[in-house]
Short mmCIF file of C-alpha atoms in Angstrom, two decimals:
data_model
loop_
_atom_site.label_atom_id
_atom_site.label_comp_id
_atom_site.label_asym_id
_atom_site.label_seq_id
_atom_site.Cartn_x
_atom_site.Cartn_y
_atom_site.Cartn_z
CA UNK A 1 0.00 0.00 0.00
CA UNK A 2 1.25 3.47 -0.91
CA UNK A 3 1.33 5.94 1.98
CA UNK A 4 1.22 9.69 1.34
CA UNK A 5 2.26 12.27 3.95
CA UNK A 6 0.34 15.54 3.65
CA UNK A 7 1.24 18.83 5.28
CA UNK A 8 -2.34 19.51 6.36
CA UNK A 9 -1.67 23.10 7.46
CA UNK A 10 0.05 24.23 4.26
CA UNK A 11 -1.84 26.44 1.81
CA UNK A 12 -4.26 29.36 1.79
CA UNK A 13 -7.32 27.21 2.53
CA UNK A 14 -5.77 24.55 4.76
CA UNK A 15 -6.69 22.35 6.48
CA UNK A 16 -10.10 22.20 4.75
CA UNK A 17 -8.62 22.09 1.24
CA UNK A 18 -6.37 19.15 2.16
CA UNK A 19 -9.20 17.20 3.79
CA UNK A 20 -11.47 17.93 0.81
CA UNK A 21 -8.74 16.68 -1.52
CA UNK A 22 -8.39 13.42 0.38
CA UNK A 23 -12.15 12.88 0.42
CA UNK A 24 -12.39 13.58 -3.33
CA UNK A 25 -9.62 11.08 -3.95
CA UNK A 26 -11.18 8.39 -1.73
CA UNK A 27 -14.57 8.87 -3.40
CA UNK A 28 -13.21 8.50 -6.93
CA UNK A 29 -10.38 5.96 -6.65
CA UNK A 30 -10.26 2.33 -5.54
CA UNK A 31 -6.50 2.08 -5.09
CA UNK A 32 -5.15 1.02 -1.72
CA UNK A 33 -3.63 4.27 -0.49
CA UNK A 34 -3.27 5.51 3.07
CA UNK A 35 -2.72 9.06 4.29
CA UNK A 36 -0.74 10.55 7.16
CA UNK A 37 -1.89 14.10 7.92
CA UNK A 38 0.37 16.35 9.96
CA UNK A 39 -1.17 19.35 11.66
CA UNK A 40 -3.42 20.64 14.40
CA UNK A 41 -5.85 17.82 15.09
CA UNK A 42 -8.50 20.08 16.63
CA UNK A 43 -8.68 22.01 13.33
CA UNK A 44 -8.39 19.02 11.00
CA UNK A 45 -11.00 16.62 12.41
CA UNK A 46 -14.02 18.96 12.04
CA UNK A 47 -13.22 19.27 8.31
CA UNK A 48 -14.14 15.62 7.73
CA UNK A 49 -17.82 14.77 7.12
CA UNK A 50 -19.49 14.48 10.55
CA UNK A 51 -16.02 14.88 12.08
CA UNK A 52 -15.25 11.21 11.34
CA UNK A 53 -11.74 10.41 10.11
CA UNK A 54 -11.73 7.64 7.44
CA UNK A 55 -10.04 4.33 8.19
CA UNK A 56 -7.16 4.94 5.79
CA UNK A 57 -6.37 8.36 7.26
CA UNK A 58 -4.30 9.03 10.38
CA UNK A 59 -3.61 12.43 11.93
CA UNK A 60 -0.11 13.07 13.30
CA UNK A 61 -0.44 15.94 15.81
CA UNK A 62 1.80 18.88 14.92
CA UNK A 63 1.10 21.98 17.03
CA UNK A 64 2.97 24.54 14.90
CA UNK A 65 2.50 25.91 11.37
CA UNK A 66 5.33 26.99 9.07
CA UNK A 67 4.02 30.30 7.72
CA UNK A 68 4.16 31.30 4.06
CA UNK A 69 6.45 34.26 4.81
CA UNK A 70 8.97 32.43 7.02
CA UNK A 71 12.61 32.11 5.99
CA UNK A 72 13.03 28.68 4.33
CA UNK A 73 16.09 27.66 6.36
CA UNK A 74 14.08 28.02 9.58
CA UNK A 75 12.20 24.80 8.78
CA UNK A 76 15.18 22.81 10.09
CA UNK A 77 14.80 24.53 13.47
CA UNK A 78 11.03 24.02 13.62
CA UNK A 79 10.54 20.25 14.21
CA UNK A 80 7.03 20.73 15.62
CA UNK A 81 5.64 22.26 12.41
CA UNK A 82 3.35 20.23 10.19
CA UNK A 83 5.73 20.63 7.24
CA UNK A 84 8.79 19.37 9.14
CA UNK A 85 6.86 16.41 10.56
CA UNK A 86 5.51 15.43 7.14
CA UNK A 87 9.02 15.47 5.65
CA UNK A 88 10.34 13.49 8.63
CA UNK A 89 7.71 10.79 8.01
CA UNK A 90 9.09 10.34 4.49
CA UNK A 91 12.69 10.44 5.72
CA UNK A 92 11.91 7.72 8.28
CA UNK A 93 10.19 5.55 5.63
CA UNK A 94 6.78 5.81 7.29
CA UNK A 95 5.45 7.46 4.13
CA UNK A 96 6.39 7.03 0.47
CA UNK A 97 5.78 10.58 -0.75
CA UNK A 98 5.06 14.10 0.47
CA UNK A 99 2.48 16.65 -0.68
CA UNK A 100 2.32 20.27 0.53
CA UNK A 101 0.69 23.50 -0.63
CA UNK A 102 2.71 25.46 1.92
CA UNK A 103 5.84 27.61 1.86
CA UNK A 104 7.77 26.64 -1.31
CA UNK A 105 11.20 27.49 0.09
CA UNK A 106 10.45 25.66 3.32
CA UNK A 107 9.29 22.58 1.43
CA UNK A 108 12.39 22.69 -0.74
CA UNK A 109 14.64 22.93 2.33
CA UNK A 110 12.78 20.11 4.09
CA UNK A 111 13.00 17.91 0.99
CA UNK A 112 16.69 18.67 0.45
CA UNK A 113 17.99 18.41 4.01
CA UNK A 114 15.55 16.04 5.73
CA UNK A 115 14.66 13.63 2.92
CA UNK A 116 18.03 14.20 1.24
CA UNK A 117 19.34 14.52 -2.31
CA UNK A 118 19.85 11.62 -4.69
CA UNK A 119 23.54 10.74 -5.03
CA UNK A 120 25.13 12.93 -7.70
CA UNK A 121 22.41 15.60 -7.73
CA UNK A 122 23.91 19.06 -7.16
CA UNK A 123 20.63 21.00 -6.92
CA UNK A 124 16.96 19.98 -6.88
CA UNK A 125 14.49 21.42 -9.39
CA UNK A 126 10.76 22.01 -9.74
CA UNK A 127 9.31 20.52 -12.92
CA UNK A 128 6.04 22.10 -14.03
CA UNK A 129 3.75 21.16 -16.95
CA UNK A 130 2.74 24.23 -18.98
CA UNK A 131 0.11 24.39 -21.76
CA UNK A 132 1.64 24.59 -25.23
CA UNK A 133 0.02 25.02 -28.64
CA UNK A 134 0.58 21.31 -29.29
CA UNK A 135 0.54 19.70 -25.80
CA UNK A 136 1.81 20.32 -22.26
CA UNK A 137 5.55 21.06 -22.10
CA UNK A 138 7.73 20.57 -19.03
CA UNK A 139 9.54 23.58 -17.57
CA UNK A 140 12.54 22.71 -15.42
CA UNK A 141 13.45 24.58 -13.15
CA UNK A 142 10.39 26.63 -12.28
CA UNK A 143 11.67 28.13 -9.04
CA UNK A 144 13.82 25.88 -6.86
CA UNK A 145 17.39 26.86 -7.80
CA UNK A 146 17.73 30.54 -8.69
CA UNK A 147 21.31 30.49 -10.02
CA UNK A 148 22.58 27.55 -12.07
CA UNK A 149 26.04 26.59 -13.28
CA UNK A 150 26.44 24.56 -16.46
CA UNK A 151 26.81 21.41 -14.33
CA UNK A 152 23.46 22.07 -12.64
CA UNK A 153 21.73 22.68 -15.99
CA UNK A 154 23.16 19.42 -17.35
CA UNK A 155 21.92 17.69 -14.19
CA UNK A 156 18.45 19.07 -14.87
CA UNK A 157 18.52 17.39 -18.28
CA UNK A 158 19.25 14.04 -16.62
CA UNK A 159 16.31 14.45 -14.26
CA UNK A 160 14.03 15.49 -17.12
CA UNK A 161 14.91 12.34 -19.06
CA UNK A 162 13.95 10.21 -16.05
CA UNK A 163 10.67 12.13 -15.82
CA UNK A 164 10.00 11.55 -19.52
CA UNK A 165 10.59 7.82 -18.95
CA UNK A 166 7.93 7.88 -16.23
CA UNK A 167 5.56 9.47 -18.76
CA UNK A 168 6.44 6.78 -21.29
CA UNK A 169 7.97 9.22 -23.79
CA UNK A 170 10.41 7.72 -26.30
CA UNK A 171 10.85 10.39 -28.98
CA UNK A 172 11.40 13.74 -27.25
CA UNK A 173 13.17 17.08 -27.60
CA UNK A 174 14.93 18.99 -24.82
CA UNK A 175 15.61 22.72 -25.23
CA UNK A 176 17.74 25.19 -23.26
CA UNK A 177 16.09 28.57 -22.56
CA UNK A 178 18.07 31.58 -23.76
CA UNK A 179 17.60 35.12 -25.09
CA UNK A 180 17.97 33.83 -28.64
CA UNK A 181 18.54 30.65 -30.62
CA UNK A 182 21.97 31.71 -31.92
CA UNK A 183 24.83 29.76 -30.34
CA UNK A 184 26.88 32.89 -29.53
CA UNK A 185 24.14 34.35 -27.30
CA UNK A 186 23.73 34.00 -23.54
CA UNK A 187 25.98 33.58 -20.51
CA UNK A 188 29.14 31.47 -20.48
CA UNK A 189 27.37 28.76 -18.49
CA UNK A 190 24.57 28.62 -21.06
CA UNK A 191 27.01 28.46 -23.98
CA UNK A 192 29.06 25.70 -22.34
CA UNK A 193 25.96 23.76 -21.30
CA UNK A 194 24.70 24.02 -24.90
CA UNK A 195 27.89 22.42 -26.26
CA UNK A 196 27.78 19.57 -23.72
CA UNK A 197 24.05 18.88 -24.14
CA UNK A 198 24.43 18.81 -27.92
CA UNK A 199 27.10 16.13 -27.54
CA UNK A 200 25.28 14.12 -24.88
CA UNK A 201 21.70 14.25 -26.16
CA UNK A 202 22.27 14.12 -29.91
CA UNK A 203 19.01 14.13 -31.87
CA UNK A 204 17.01 14.59 -28.65
CA UNK A 205 18.49 18.06 -28.14
CA UNK A 206 16.56 20.99 -29.61
CA UNK A 207 19.29 23.54 -28.83
CA UNK A 208 18.59 27.05 -27.55
CA UNK A 209 14.94 28.07 -27.37
CA UNK A 210 13.36 31.47 -26.66
CA UNK A 211 10.61 32.47 -24.24
CA UNK A 212 7.90 32.25 -26.89
CA UNK A 213 8.88 28.63 -27.57
CA UNK A 214 7.52 27.64 -24.16
CA UNK A 215 4.04 28.21 -25.56
CA UNK A 216 4.63 27.67 -29.28
CA UNK A 217 7.78 25.61 -29.85
CA UNK A 218 8.52 21.95 -30.51
CA UNK A 219 10.51 21.14 -27.33
CA UNK A 220 8.97 18.70 -24.85
CA UNK A 221 11.20 19.91 -22.00
CA UNK A 222 12.67 23.37 -21.49
CA UNK A 223 15.69 23.61 -19.18
CA UNK A 224 16.41 26.88 -17.37
CA UNK A 225 17.49 28.33 -14.04
CA UNK A 226 14.82 28.74 -11.36
CA UNK A 227 14.90 32.55 -11.57
CA UNK A 228 14.04 32.70 -15.27
CA UNK A 229 11.73 29.69 -15.04
CA UNK A 230 9.63 31.13 -12.24
CA UNK A 231 9.26 34.47 -14.02
CA UNK A 232 8.20 32.63 -17.19
CA UNK A 233 5.71 30.48 -15.27
CA UNK A 234 4.11 33.40 -13.41
CA UNK A 235 3.97 35.47 -16.61
CA UNK A 236 2.12 32.68 -18.41
CA UNK A 237 -0.29 32.26 -15.48
CA UNK A 238 -0.94 36.01 -15.39
CA UNK A 239 -1.42 36.25 -19.15
CA UNK A 240 -3.87 33.34 -19.13
CA UNK A 241 -5.89 35.03 -16.39
CA UNK A 242 -5.78 38.36 -18.25
CA UNK A 243 -7.18 36.73 -21.40
CA UNK A 244 -9.99 34.96 -19.54
CA UNK A 245 -10.96 38.05 -17.53
CA UNK A 246 -10.87 40.27 -20.64
CA UNK A 247 -13.11 37.82 -22.50
CA UNK A 248 -15.61 37.81 -19.63
CA UNK A 249 -15.56 41.60 -19.43
CA UNK A 250 -16.11 42.07 -23.17
CA UNK A 251 -18.95 39.53 -23.21
CA UNK A 252 -20.69 41.33 -20.33
CA UNK A 253 -20.32 44.69 -22.09
CA UNK A 254 -21.49 43.32 -25.44
CA UNK A 255 -25.01 43.24 -26.81
CA UNK A 256 -27.32 40.36 -27.55
CA UNK A 257 -25.27 39.19 -30.54
CA UNK A 258 -22.11 39.00 -28.40
CA UNK A 259 -23.89 37.03 -25.68
CA UNK A 260 -25.37 34.61 -28.21
CA UNK A 261 -21.92 34.13 -29.71
CA UNK A 262 -20.48 33.45 -26.26
CA UNK A 263 -23.22 30.89 -25.64
CA UNK A 264 -22.28 29.06 -28.83
CA UNK A 265 -18.60 29.21 -27.83
CA UNK A 266 -19.22 28.08 -24.25
CA UNK A 267 -17.76 24.55 -24.68
CA UNK A 268 -14.62 25.96 -26.33
CA UNK A 269 -14.22 28.66 -23.66
CA UNK A 270 -14.67 26.06 -20.92
CA UNK A 271 -11.99 23.86 -22.51
CA UNK A 272 -9.65 26.86 -22.77
CA UNK A 273 -10.15 27.71 -19.10
CA UNK A 274 -9.52 24.09 -18.12
CA UNK A 275 -6.23 23.94 -20.05
CA UNK A 276 -4.84 26.96 -18.22
CA UNK A 277 -6.17 26.02 -14.79
CA UNK A 278 -3.17 25.21 -12.52
CA UNK A 279 -5.48 23.13 -10.34
CA UNK A 280 -5.82 20.67 -13.22
CA UNK A 281 -2.18 19.66 -12.86
CA UNK A 282 -2.32 19.43 -9.08
CA UNK A 283 1.31 20.10 -8.33
CA UNK A 284 4.94 20.12 -9.43
CA UNK A 285 7.51 17.51 -8.46
CA UNK A 286 10.65 18.60 -6.66
CA UNK A 287 13.11 16.44 -8.57
CA UNK A 288 16.45 15.29 -7.22
CA UNK A 289 15.46 14.19 -3.70
CA UNK A 290 15.11 10.67 -2.28
CA UNK A 291 11.30 10.48 -2.47
CA UNK A 292 8.51 11.93 -4.59
CA UNK A 293 7.76 15.42 -3.22
CA UNK A 294 4.92 17.41 -4.77
CA UNK A 295 4.46 21.17 -4.36
CA UNK A 296 0.81 22.08 -4.79
CA UNK A 297 -0.23 25.66 -5.61
CA UNK A 298 -0.65 27.86 -2.52
CA UNK A 299 -4.29 28.58 -3.37
CA UNK A 300 -5.15 24.92 -4.03
CA UNK A 301 -8.70 23.78 -3.36
CA UNK A 302 -9.85 20.21 -2.80
CA UNK A 303 -9.85 19.46 -6.53
CA UNK A 304 -6.22 20.59 -6.86
CA UNK A 305 -5.10 18.64 -3.79
CA UNK A 306 -6.78 15.46 -5.06
CA UNK A 307 -4.82 15.87 -8.30
CA UNK A 308 -1.60 16.53 -6.37
CA UNK A 309 -2.20 13.25 -4.52
CA UNK A 310 -2.53 11.44 -7.86
CA UNK A 311 0.72 13.02 -9.05
CA UNK A 312 2.53 11.82 -5.90
CA UNK A 313 1.13 8.28 -6.17
CA UNK A 314 2.19 8.15 -9.81
CA UNK A 315 5.73 9.12 -8.81
CA UNK A 316 5.85 6.28 -6.28
CA UNK A 317 4.35 3.59 -8.50
CA UNK A 318 6.43 4.48 -11.55
CA UNK A 319 9.65 4.63 -9.50
CA UNK A 320 10.58 8.19 -10.42
CA UNK A 321 13.36 8.45 -7.82
CA UNK A 322 14.94 5.16 -8.92
CA UNK A 323 14.93 6.31 -12.56
CA UNK A 324 16.63 9.62 -11.68
CA UNK A 325 19.25 7.79 -9.58
CA UNK A 326 19.91 5.46 -12.52
CA UNK A 327 20.52 8.41 -14.85
CA UNK A 328 23.22 9.69 -12.50
CA UNK A 329 24.70 6.24 -11.81
CA UNK A 330 25.05 5.52 -15.53
CA UNK A 331 26.35 9.00 -16.31
CA UNK A 332 23.83 9.25 -19.15
CA UNK A 333 21.92 12.34 -20.22
#
């Protein structure tokens, strides 16, 4: 049986959102999965229907909460927080994976220093699916490691290959984000990483890609530092929201013809909204640590948490960590 540890106090709507996510999962799936919830029991129990905790759920009392604005390194000095206790459960092999919608930096620190890095991994990375004109593309790193040397970028490519194996991808393209596609552009680390990746990946390497290629280009994975990746991710999220809100505003201001047109387009508009909804994905893996760790969006609701749980279970069952370790052990990219 797979056991998932959940930081029940992490996120804008916790603990209700986490409990709702578990209940949604239990109602829709038949898989044998158990849950360990860390947090304030007196706040968690009333969130369950009739205050009754399901048989496959156990609450691990954790009196403290690691706030969204706390310094990430402080998590190591806060063993009584729900986030620290959830990570410790994974470290101690009581749980197979960790899910949290809490402080990203705190989760990253807990994953790196409590659960530990895979041998050979220099820096962990967040891998996030992003809607593309053709399919979802994978952005790596989307915010974990702000500054990256060429060695770290090459390491990201190894982790992305393992992730693609989990997805069952055989024919894929990996691109390196830059300010242009010309080989003489970019920092020294980018130029050197480009040369090495071209040699190591061969036909699977797309070369340099630009920001617009995240949404329009042919690459399946886009490698970048966490600073650039997070800006790109948040820009795409903001642009998607701008488009949807502008459409709604224009439809409301329009006349009868506009409203009738919107009615006819309703299925297409609904599909568009769904594609850009971050809750659809559930969460992003922190790659490079010794267990599947999933960072859910801070404003996750029950639907998003249930999807984050599915992501974590998938990582366990498809042996994501083992595949990443194998990439490093073999020295392949």
